Amino acid sequence: MRRAVKLGLAGGAAMVLVAAIGMVAAFQARMLIDPILPLGTFFLYLVAFIFGWMASKPPVTLEGFEPARAGIRNVLAGAMAGALGGLCVGLLLIVMTTWDLRGVFIALSPELAEILSFGLPVAAAIPVIALVAGAAGALGGAVHLLSPRLRRAVLSALAWVLVFSLFTDIFGQAFTALRLEFLVDFIYTGRGGALTIVGAIVVFAVFFVLYWWMSGRTNTLRQRVQSMPRGQRSRWQIGAAVIILVVLYFVPKIMGPFVSQILVTAGIYLLMALGLNIVVGYAGLLDLGYVAFFAVGAYTTAILTSPQSPAFSPELSVVASIPFVMIAAAVAGILVATPVIRMRGDYLAIVTLGFGEIARILLNSEWLAPYFGGAQGITNIPDLQIGPLTFSTPQDYFYPVFLFVLFAAYVTYALQNSRWGRAWMAMREDESVAEAMGVNIVTAKLSAFVVGAILASFGGSLFASQIGSVFPHTFDIVVSITVLVIIIVGGMGSVPGVALGAIVLIVLPNLLREFSEYQFLFYGVLLIVMMLNRPEGFIPSKRRAQELHSEEMAQDAWLEIYGEKGQPEQVPEGAV
Amino acid sequence: MTEAATVDARPVRRAARITPVSIFLWALRIAALAIILYGSYLSISSGRLSAAQWRDLFVFGISTGSVYALIALGYTMVYGVLRFINFAHGEVFMVGAMMAFYVANALATTTLWTSSPVVSLLIVLVAAMATSTSVAVIVERIAYRPLRGAPRLIPLITSIGASFTIQYLVRGLVGPSTKAFPRMEQLRGTTEILGVVILKSQVVVIVAALVMMAGLYLFVERTRTGKSMRAVSEDPETAALMGIDVDRTIVKVFAIGGAMAGVAGALWGLVFPSLNFFSGFLPGIKAFTSAVLGGIGNIVGAMLGGVSLGIFESVGPSLVLAGYEIPAFSQLKDVVAYAALVLVLIFRPTGILGERLAQERT
């Protein structure tokens, strides 16, 4: 009970904050399910749902003890937490309708009051808010009552309803391109419109049945693939890869320039993330100035190719600049890595942050403007040209970016079990021990930085030629942090995880204009939540997860550890 | 601390041999020194600035430096106890400064602002302290306490997340615009102390910072709570065995660090009267540099480090960069600060008053 009260108050504070920073009002314009559920209201009560779920989570029990049985208590605790949260919102409503606080808190507008109170007078609205929030919390608590299979199906289906209702544009476009207009008319109120109630129910039902049917079967499919003889398995895998490639080939054609542009941006971030994954995920060197290498790539291409670049006159093509980009990035990597060889952990993070900021300020400065163009940057960078092919539109750029991403993924996999990769991982786990075992720390650190720098510089080079200009303010610390969030959310050291992270974290806020305002707030919250609950990321690499949970493991029997370590090391980490 | 951390903390003795890396580092050292010395020689011999102007820069450096020192106390105390860089501390400072701005703005419309400036400054100070303290404690509760004993980089990453969260929460709450701190009539103009002409606001900042730091020093050295803090920073496990509630002590450390950051936030408004949601980042980094410069974990060191960094940063551009006749050298002011950060961390991670803690890190 005390926990429910505590979490209820915390949830209330969270709900009040969500309202007070203007999220609710900003999201209100987008309808999720027409006409009953706008996104703002949904988001507010989603907070109540989550805190209700947290409040009714059964406490951690020691191994061997029977966990407390889920029952009506969970629902009650959830409802109580939710209702308390709702009361806090009611309090906010009273305060903001009594006094005008807009001089300080700019988001507390009358429109917000209108949304919060559902259009009711304040006195009537408060019990309604508390009831709705209580119901949301109770639902959160009730999640614990479902059997795992049912829970997974329900939550996944709900998530799909959310996806369908958020990305109406994409689904509308895709369905239209595939000549399925009748589907659009059926579940949406029109192209780009919200889901209808019927549509929501249909989507929910379809995915619920799908997940219910699928659960229990996915594992056997994976096992079947794994139990195939080697030749057959590789044929299957090649087949799957071909299918994926064909689908990807059509993606930009179906999606049009807007989505393609977002995918290109995500691809460039993914390229950087794969590079940082090597530095942070494999070698354990937390680099907070990673954007500097991106800038090196972008500026090298810009200087070598643009007729407007101040310092270098014979202009190359973008492709011809790539070897120079690699050399410049490698030099930059060595320059950053050498001074920090004797450092580890947090000091290294801060020094690299310092390097990144110094790079940005120098690029921006009047002093070096004869070389880098100062705050005006460098414009007129030509398009990418390979032989007779010219890449100019976002749709065109999708392919080279994708190619580079594939290359980076290949490098990542290839390095994983190479001599270098093992040296990096040994260094990540314990530098002193690794050195004692004969790992050359100097070359290991230098190589990690150089490989990471080269991958990031490819991203920069593509970015420069796609955008056509470079400006110093693009290379801000937030880029480094964004890339860091991508690899942490996805899973450090795991390629599929990083890919998922890039897609979710870059594509989502760019597709939903309302979200982009709060993008970095989400990133911050996500960093905290991930570190607290799942430091290994959503699609973790096995080895990394082991390290992070080593203490929990140490409590378990020896057998556990022996069982894990006894397996051959060659199991590819990313193959989760 | 965990088993792994203690093993990690054992100093690694390296054989003193000449490797390419050490040659490179020595070359870097010599180059940095040569650049600084030659630049200073050039600019002093050019006689561009008069002695009085140098002195003004110096005093300005001391006053910004004392603000850095106040923020640095939070870094250094938290590092002393938990051994991680509380990246969000710059934001704790920014929140205090925001609160100070709004309180001062509200007071500036009343007669209290002009009639009794001391009282109104005190109100501003207390409000800023209270806000920063609560933010620091809440962040500790949510983001750091569940991570006791986790690998070191994890709380660092969480604190980056907390830093972003606070920044953008504040941005959402009060908007992205830059705020101008209200001026106080009584603090305009200059005063003369020991024959040196100083801006009045700078006097207030320096005096207030000195008072706070002296108070903190006495608190840590003389009171029971201070003693328990020192005990926890020395060895948390033994401290717990001796009957010290480690968690509560850590909360107190965060609270005091937050309070100091709040004071710094209020004083910041007197020196640099503009403020937005991103204002905490750079002072935070600089304060961290000060903490390292003074020897991390060391309270007196943080004060010394802050003041020296302030002076370095204010005199440095005119002294070194102007000597090379770099155009618009004031643009590179922050480069000086970052260069100081990088050089200190690379070459003197133990700080001026090198302490035990720092040796573990190298």
PDB file of C-alpha atoms in Angstrom, chain B residues 101-292:
ATOM      1  CA  PHE B 101      15.948  34.535 -12.090  1.00  0.00           C
ATOM      2  CA  TYR B 102      12.220  34.106 -11.508  1.00  0.00           C
ATOM      3  CA  VAL B 103      12.377  35.097  -7.850  1.00  0.00           C
ATOM      4  CA  ALA B 104      14.552  38.097  -8.640  1.00  0.00           C
ATOM      5  CA  ASN B 105      12.232  39.070 -11.452  1.00  0.00           C
ATOM      6  CA  ALA B 106       9.238  38.929  -9.136  1.00  0.00           C
ATOM      7  CA  LEU B 107      11.085  40.888  -6.440  1.00  0.00           C
ATOM      8  CA  ALA B 108      12.322  43.484  -8.907  1.00  0.00           C
ATOM      9  CA  THR B 109       8.774  44.760  -9.341  1.00  0.00           C
ATOM     10  CA  THR B 110       8.388  45.320  -5.586  1.00  0.00           C
ATOM     11  CA  THR B 111       9.971  48.029  -3.489  1.00  0.00           C
ATOM     12  CA  LEU B 112      11.944  45.484  -1.491  1.00  0.00           C
ATOM     13  CA  TRP B 113      14.418  45.113  -4.382  1.00  0.00           C
ATOM     14  CA  THR B 114      15.563  48.740  -4.111  1.00  0.00           C
ATOM     15  CA  SER B 115      14.928  49.407  -0.435  1.00  0.00           C
ATOM     16  CA  SER B 116      16.673  46.436   1.130  1.00  0.00           C
ATOM     17  CA  PRO B 117      18.893  44.714  -1.420  1.00  0.00           C
ATOM     18  CA  VAL B 118      20.519  42.446   1.138  1.00  0.00           C
ATOM     19  CA  VAL B 119      17.207  40.902   2.159  1.00  0.00           C
ATOM     20  CA  SER B 120      16.101  40.415  -1.409  1.00  0.00           C
ATOM     21  CA  LEU B 121      19.413  38.865  -2.378  1.00  0.00           C
ATOM     22  CA  LEU B 122      19.066  36.501   0.561  1.00  0.00           C
ATOM     23  CA  ILE B 123      15.573  35.510  -0.548  1.00  0.00           C
ATOM     24  CA  VAL B 124      16.876  34.840  -4.057  1.00  0.00           C
ATOM     25  CA  LEU B 125      19.729  32.817  -2.626  1.00  0.00           C
ATOM     26  CA  VAL B 126      17.513  30.691  -0.395  1.00  0.00           C
ATOM     27  CA  ALA B 127      15.031  30.006  -3.173  1.00  0.00           C
ATOM     28  CA  ALA B 128      17.795  28.947  -5.543  1.00  0.00           C
ATOM     29  CA  MET B 129      19.386  26.764  -2.886  1.00  0.00           C
ATOM     30  CA  ALA B 130      16.103  25.062  -2.047  1.00  0.00           C
ATOM     31  CA  THR B 131      15.343  24.321  -5.704  1.00  0.00           C
ATOM     32  CA  SER B 132      18.781  22.993  -6.546  1.00  0.00           C
ATOM     33  CA  THR B 133      18.900  20.893  -3.405  1.00  0.00           C
ATOM     34  CA  SER B 134      15.591  19.242  -4.129  1.00  0.00           C
ATOM     35  CA  VAL B 135      16.490  18.581  -7.750  1.00  0.00           C
ATOM     36  CA  ALA B 136      19.818  17.062  -6.723  1.00  0.00           C
ATOM     37  CA  VAL B 137      18.150  14.823  -4.150  1.00  0.00           C
ATOM     38  CA  ILE B 138      15.398  13.719  -6.535  1.00  0.00           C
ATOM     39  CA  VAL B 139      17.929  12.877  -9.229  1.00  0.00           C
ATOM     40  CA  GLU B 140      19.909  10.871  -6.728  1.00  0.00           C
ATOM     41  CA  ARG B 141      16.838   8.969  -5.624  1.00  0.00           C
ATOM     42  CA  ILE B 142      15.585   8.151  -9.103  1.00  0.00           C
ATOM     43  CA  ALA B 143      18.693   7.804 -11.181  1.00  0.00           C
ATOM     44  CA  TYR B 144      21.627   6.890  -8.986  1.00  0.00           C
ATOM     45  CA  ARG B 145      20.498   5.038  -5.903  1.00  0.00           C
ATOM     46  CA  PRO B 146      19.305   1.924  -7.747  1.00  0.00           C
ATOM     47  CA  LEU B 147      22.718   1.705  -9.385  1.00  0.00           C
ATOM     48  CA  ARG B 148      24.935   1.260  -6.346  1.00  0.00           C
ATOM     49  CA  GLY B 149      27.537  -1.299  -7.181  1.00  0.00           C
ATOM     50  CA  ALA B 150      26.912  -1.251 -10.933  1.00  0.00           C
ATOM     51  CA  PRO B 151      29.903  -0.983 -13.273  1.00  0.00           C
ATOM     52  CA  ARG B 152      31.285   2.526 -13.240  1.00  0.00           C
ATOM     53  CA  LEU B 153      30.228   3.695 -16.648  1.00  0.00           C
ATOM     54  CA  ILE B 154      26.578   2.954 -15.987  1.00  0.00           C
ATOM     55  CA  PRO B 155      25.890   5.745 -13.505  1.00  0.00           C
ATOM     56  CA  LEU B 156      27.890   8.065 -15.754  1.00  0.00           C
ATOM     57  CA  ILE B 157      25.587   7.263 -18.660  1.00  0.00           C
ATOM     58  CA  THR B 158      22.539   7.648 -16.419  1.00  0.00           C
ATOM     59  CA  SER B 159      23.782  11.028 -15.343  1.00  0.00           C
ATOM     60  CA  ILE B 160      24.102  12.092 -18.982  1.00  0.00           C
ATOM     61  CA  GLY B 161      20.494  11.018 -19.358  1.00  0.00           C
ATOM     62  CA  ALA B 162      19.499  12.939 -16.252  1.00  0.00           C
ATOM     63  CA  SER B 163      21.300  15.976 -17.585  1.00  0.00           C
ATOM     64  CA  PHE B 164      19.369  15.862 -20.856  1.00  0.00           C
ATOM     65  CA  THR B 165      16.115  15.205 -19.070  1.00  0.00           C
ATOM     66  CA  ILE B 166      16.494  18.198 -16.780  1.00  0.00           C
ATOM     67  CA  GLN B 167      17.568  20.474 -19.615  1.00  0.00           C
ATOM     68  CA  TYR B 168      14.624  19.653 -21.788  1.00  0.00           C
ATOM     69  CA  LEU B 169      12.143  19.577 -18.909  1.00  0.00           C
ATOM     70  CA  VAL B 170      13.199  23.104 -18.067  1.00  0.00           C
ATOM     71  CA  ARG B 171      12.981  24.029 -21.733  1.00  0.00           C
ATOM     72  CA  GLY B 172       9.448  22.677 -21.854  1.00  0.00           C
ATOM     73  CA  LEU B 173       8.437  24.344 -18.601  1.00  0.00           C
ATOM     74  CA  VAL B 174       9.765  27.837 -19.111  1.00  0.00           C
ATOM     75  CA  GLY B 175      10.486  27.934 -22.818  1.00  0.00           C
ATOM     76  CA  PRO B 176      13.691  28.115 -24.826  1.00  0.00           C
ATOM     77  CA  SER B 177      14.113  31.887 -24.726  1.00  0.00           C
ATOM     78  CA  THR B 178      17.128  33.493 -23.082  1.00  0.00           C
ATOM     79  CA  LYS B 179      16.289  35.328 -19.888  1.00  0.00           C
ATOM     80  CA  ALA B 180      17.933  38.529 -18.682  1.00  0.00           C
ATOM     81  CA  PHE B 181      18.582  38.772 -14.977  1.00  0.00           C
ATOM     82  CA  PRO B 182      17.250  42.011 -13.461  1.00  0.00           C
ATOM     83  CA  ARG B 183      19.922  44.519 -12.452  1.00  0.00           C
ATOM     84  CA  MET B 184      20.213  45.827  -8.946  1.00  0.00           C
ATOM     85  CA  GLU B 185      20.873  49.552  -8.592  1.00  0.00           C
ATOM     86  CA  GLN B 186      23.053  49.117  -5.535  1.00  0.00           C
ATOM     87  CA  LEU B 187      25.347  46.727  -7.360  1.00  0.00           C
ATOM     88  CA  ARG B 188      26.101  49.012 -10.273  1.00  0.00           C
ATOM     89  CA  GLY B 189      29.417  50.723 -10.468  1.00  0.00           C
ATOM     90  CA  THR B 190      32.653  49.993  -8.742  1.00  0.00           C
ATOM     91  CA  THR B 191      34.138  50.094  -5.315  1.00  0.00           C
ATOM     92  CA  GLU B 192      37.692  50.251  -4.073  1.00  0.00           C
ATOM     93  CA  ILE B 193      39.209  47.568  -1.884  1.00  0.00           C
ATOM     94  CA  LEU B 194      42.859  47.840  -0.834  1.00  0.00           C
ATOM     95  CA  GLY B 195      43.468  50.296  -3.623  1.00  0.00           C
ATOM     96  CA  VAL B 196      42.040  48.001  -6.281  1.00  0.00           C
ATOM     97  CA  VAL B 197      38.976  49.108  -8.189  1.00  0.00           C
ATOM     98  CA  ILE B 198      36.456  46.264  -8.435  1.00  0.00           C
ATOM     99  CA  LEU B 199      32.914  45.993  -9.727  1.00  0.00           C
ATOM    100  CA  LYS B 200      30.513  45.804  -6.802  1.00  0.00           C
ATOM    101  CA  SER B 201      28.746  42.740  -8.115  1.00  0.00           C
ATOM    102  CA  GLN B 202      32.038  40.916  -8.290  1.00  0.00           C
ATOM    103  CA  VAL B 203      32.740  41.779  -4.670  1.00  0.00           C
ATOM    104  CA  VAL B 204      29.386  40.302  -3.662  1.00  0.00           C
ATOM    105  CA  VAL B 205      30.069  37.142  -5.628  1.00  0.00           C
ATOM    106  CA  ILE B 206      33.552  36.645  -4.231  1.00  0.00           C
ATOM    107  CA  VAL B 207      32.504  37.340  -0.648  1.00  0.00           C
ATOM    108  CA  ALA B 208      29.432  35.132  -0.821  1.00  0.00           C
ATOM    109  CA  ALA B 209      31.379  32.292  -2.371  1.00  0.00           C
ATOM    110  CA  LEU B 210      34.095  32.594   0.255  1.00  0.00           C
ATOM    111  CA  VAL B 211      31.539  32.541   3.068  1.00  0.00           C
ATOM    112  CA  MET B 212      29.779  29.489   1.664  1.00  0.00           C
ATOM    113  CA  MET B 213      33.000  27.618   1.118  1.00  0.00           C
ATOM    114  CA  ALA B 214      34.316  28.408   4.573  1.00  0.00           C
ATOM    115  CA  GLY B 215      31.003  27.272   6.046  1.00  0.00           C
ATOM    116  CA  LEU B 216      31.135  24.050   4.056  1.00  0.00           C
ATOM    117  CA  TYR B 217      34.708  23.393   5.078  1.00  0.00           C
ATOM    118  CA  LEU B 218      33.840  23.810   8.752  1.00  0.00           C
ATOM    119  CA  PHE B 219      30.748  21.667   8.291  1.00  0.00           C
ATOM    120  CA  VAL B 220      32.671  18.800   6.757  1.00  0.00           C
ATOM    121  CA  GLU B 221      35.563  19.017   9.172  1.00  0.00           C
ATOM    122  CA  ARG B 222      33.783  19.759  12.424  1.00  0.00           C
ATOM    123  CA  THR B 223      30.280  18.277  12.491  1.00  0.00           C
ATOM    124  CA  ARG B 224      29.170  14.724  12.982  1.00  0.00           C
ATOM    125  CA  THR B 225      27.505  14.609   9.584  1.00  0.00           C
ATOM    126  CA  GLY B 226      30.674  15.881   7.990  1.00  0.00           C
ATOM    127  CA  LYS B 227      32.607  13.207   9.736  1.00  0.00           C
ATOM    128  CA  SER B 228      30.280  10.510   8.440  1.00  0.00           C
ATOM    129  CA  MET B 229      30.651  11.913   4.942  1.00  0.00           C
ATOM    130  CA  ARG B 230      34.389  11.683   5.176  1.00  0.00           C
ATOM    131  CA  ALA B 231      34.088   8.176   6.531  1.00  0.00           C
ATOM    132  CA  VAL B 232      31.842   7.069   3.675  1.00  0.00           C
ATOM    133  CA  SER B 233      34.154   8.578   1.116  1.00  0.00           C
ATOM    134  CA  GLU B 234      37.093   6.825   2.720  1.00  0.00           C
ATOM    135  CA  ASP B 235      35.507   3.390   2.695  1.00  0.00           C
ATOM    136  CA  PRO B 236      31.747   2.904   2.443  1.00  0.00           C
ATOM    137  CA  GLU B 237      31.741  -0.694   3.613  1.00  0.00           C
ATOM    138  CA  THR B 238      33.687  -0.030   6.773  1.00  0.00           C
ATOM    139  CA  ALA B 239      31.615   3.090   7.382  1.00  0.00           C
ATOM    140  CA  ALA B 240      28.471   0.993   7.179  1.00  0.00           C
ATOM    141  CA  LEU B 241      29.957  -1.452   9.653  1.00  0.00           C
ATOM    142  CA  MET B 242      30.662   1.442  12.011  1.00  0.00           C
ATOM    143  CA  GLY B 243      26.979   2.250  12.099  1.00  0.00           C
ATOM    144  CA  ILE B 244      26.817   4.989   9.494  1.00  0.00           C
ATOM    145  CA  ASP B 245      23.751   4.956   7.310  1.00  0.00           C
ATOM    146  CA  VAL B 246      25.524   5.126   3.960  1.00  0.00           C
ATOM    147  CA  ASP B 247      22.457   5.884   1.876  1.00  0.00           C
ATOM    148  CA  ARG B 248      21.427   8.786   4.067  1.00  0.00           C
ATOM    149  CA  THR B 249      24.913  10.165   4.059  1.00  0.00           C
ATOM    150  CA  ILE B 250      24.998  10.011   0.288  1.00  0.00           C
ATOM    151  CA  VAL B 251      21.699  11.869   0.121  1.00  0.00           C
ATOM    152  CA  LYS B 252      23.194  14.538   2.367  1.00  0.00           C
ATOM    153  CA  VAL B 253      26.218  14.800   0.114  1.00  0.00           C
ATOM    154  CA  PHE B 254      23.951  15.345  -2.868  1.00  0.00           C
ATOM    155  CA  ALA B 255      21.883  17.866  -0.918  1.00  0.00           C
ATOM    156  CA  ILE B 256      24.925  19.900   0.072  1.00  0.00           C
ATOM    157  CA  GLY B 257      26.361  19.735  -3.417  1.00  0.00           C
ATOM    158  CA  GLY B 258      22.993  20.868  -4.733  1.00  0.00           C
ATOM    159  CA  ALA B 259      22.795  23.721  -2.247  1.00  0.00           C
ATOM    160  CA  MET B 260      26.228  24.950  -3.281  1.00  0.00           C
ATOM    161  CA  ALA B 261      25.187  24.730  -6.926  1.00  0.00           C
ATOM    162  CA  GLY B 262      22.088  26.744  -6.049  1.00  0.00           C
ATOM    163  CA  VAL B 263      24.209  29.472  -4.480  1.00  0.00           C
ATOM    164  CA  ALA B 264      26.386  29.407  -7.567  1.00  0.00           C
ATOM    165  CA  GLY B 265      23.271  29.733  -9.720  1.00  0.00           C
ATOM    166  CA  ALA B 266      22.073  32.789  -7.853  1.00  0.00           C
ATOM    167  CA  LEU B 267      25.529  34.402  -7.964  1.00  0.00           C
ATOM    168  CA  TRP B 268      25.903  33.565 -11.648  1.00  0.00           C
ATOM    169  CA  GLY B 269      23.012  35.897 -12.364  1.00  0.00           C
ATOM    170  CA  LEU B 270      25.000  38.764 -10.857  1.00  0.00           C
ATOM    171  CA  VAL B 271      28.034  38.183 -13.071  1.00  0.00           C
ATOM    172  CA  PHE B 272      26.489  36.990 -16.344  1.00  0.00           C
ATOM    173  CA  PRO B 273      22.944  38.279 -16.533  1.00  0.00           C
ATOM    174  CA  SER B 274      21.734  35.994 -19.312  1.00  0.00           C
ATOM    175  CA  LEU B 275      20.375  32.524 -18.900  1.00  0.00           C
ATOM    176  CA  ASN B 276      18.657  29.768 -20.849  1.00  0.00           C
ATOM    177  CA  PHE B 277      17.996  26.073 -20.459  1.00  0.00           C
ATOM    178  CA  PHE B 278      21.395  25.158 -21.880  1.00  0.00           C
ATOM    179  CA  SER B 279      23.377  27.477 -19.581  1.00  0.00           C
ATOM    180  CA  GLY B 280      24.290  24.716 -17.172  1.00  0.00           C
ATOM    181  CA  PHE B 281      26.341  22.647 -19.577  1.00  0.00           C
ATOM    182  CA  LEU B 282      29.441  24.767 -20.004  1.00  0.00           C
ATOM    183  CA  PRO B 283      29.794  25.927 -16.383  1.00  0.00           C
ATOM    184  CA  GLY B 284      29.263  22.302 -15.416  1.00  0.00           C
ATOM    185  CA  ILE B 285      32.145  21.146 -17.604  1.00  0.00           C
ATOM    186  CA  LYS B 286      34.338  23.958 -16.343  1.00  0.00           C
ATOM    187  CA  ALA B 287      33.482  23.204 -12.750  1.00  0.00           C
ATOM    188  CA  PHE B 288      34.371  19.595 -13.349  1.00  0.00           C
ATOM    189  CA  THR B 289      37.706  20.749 -14.757  1.00  0.00           C
ATOM    190  CA  SER B 290      38.198  22.792 -11.603  1.00  0.00           C
ATOM    191  CA  ALA B 291      37.428  19.796  -9.455  1.00  0.00           C
ATOM    192  CA  VAL B 292      40.009  17.705 -11.297  1.00  0.00           C
TER     193      VAL B 292
END
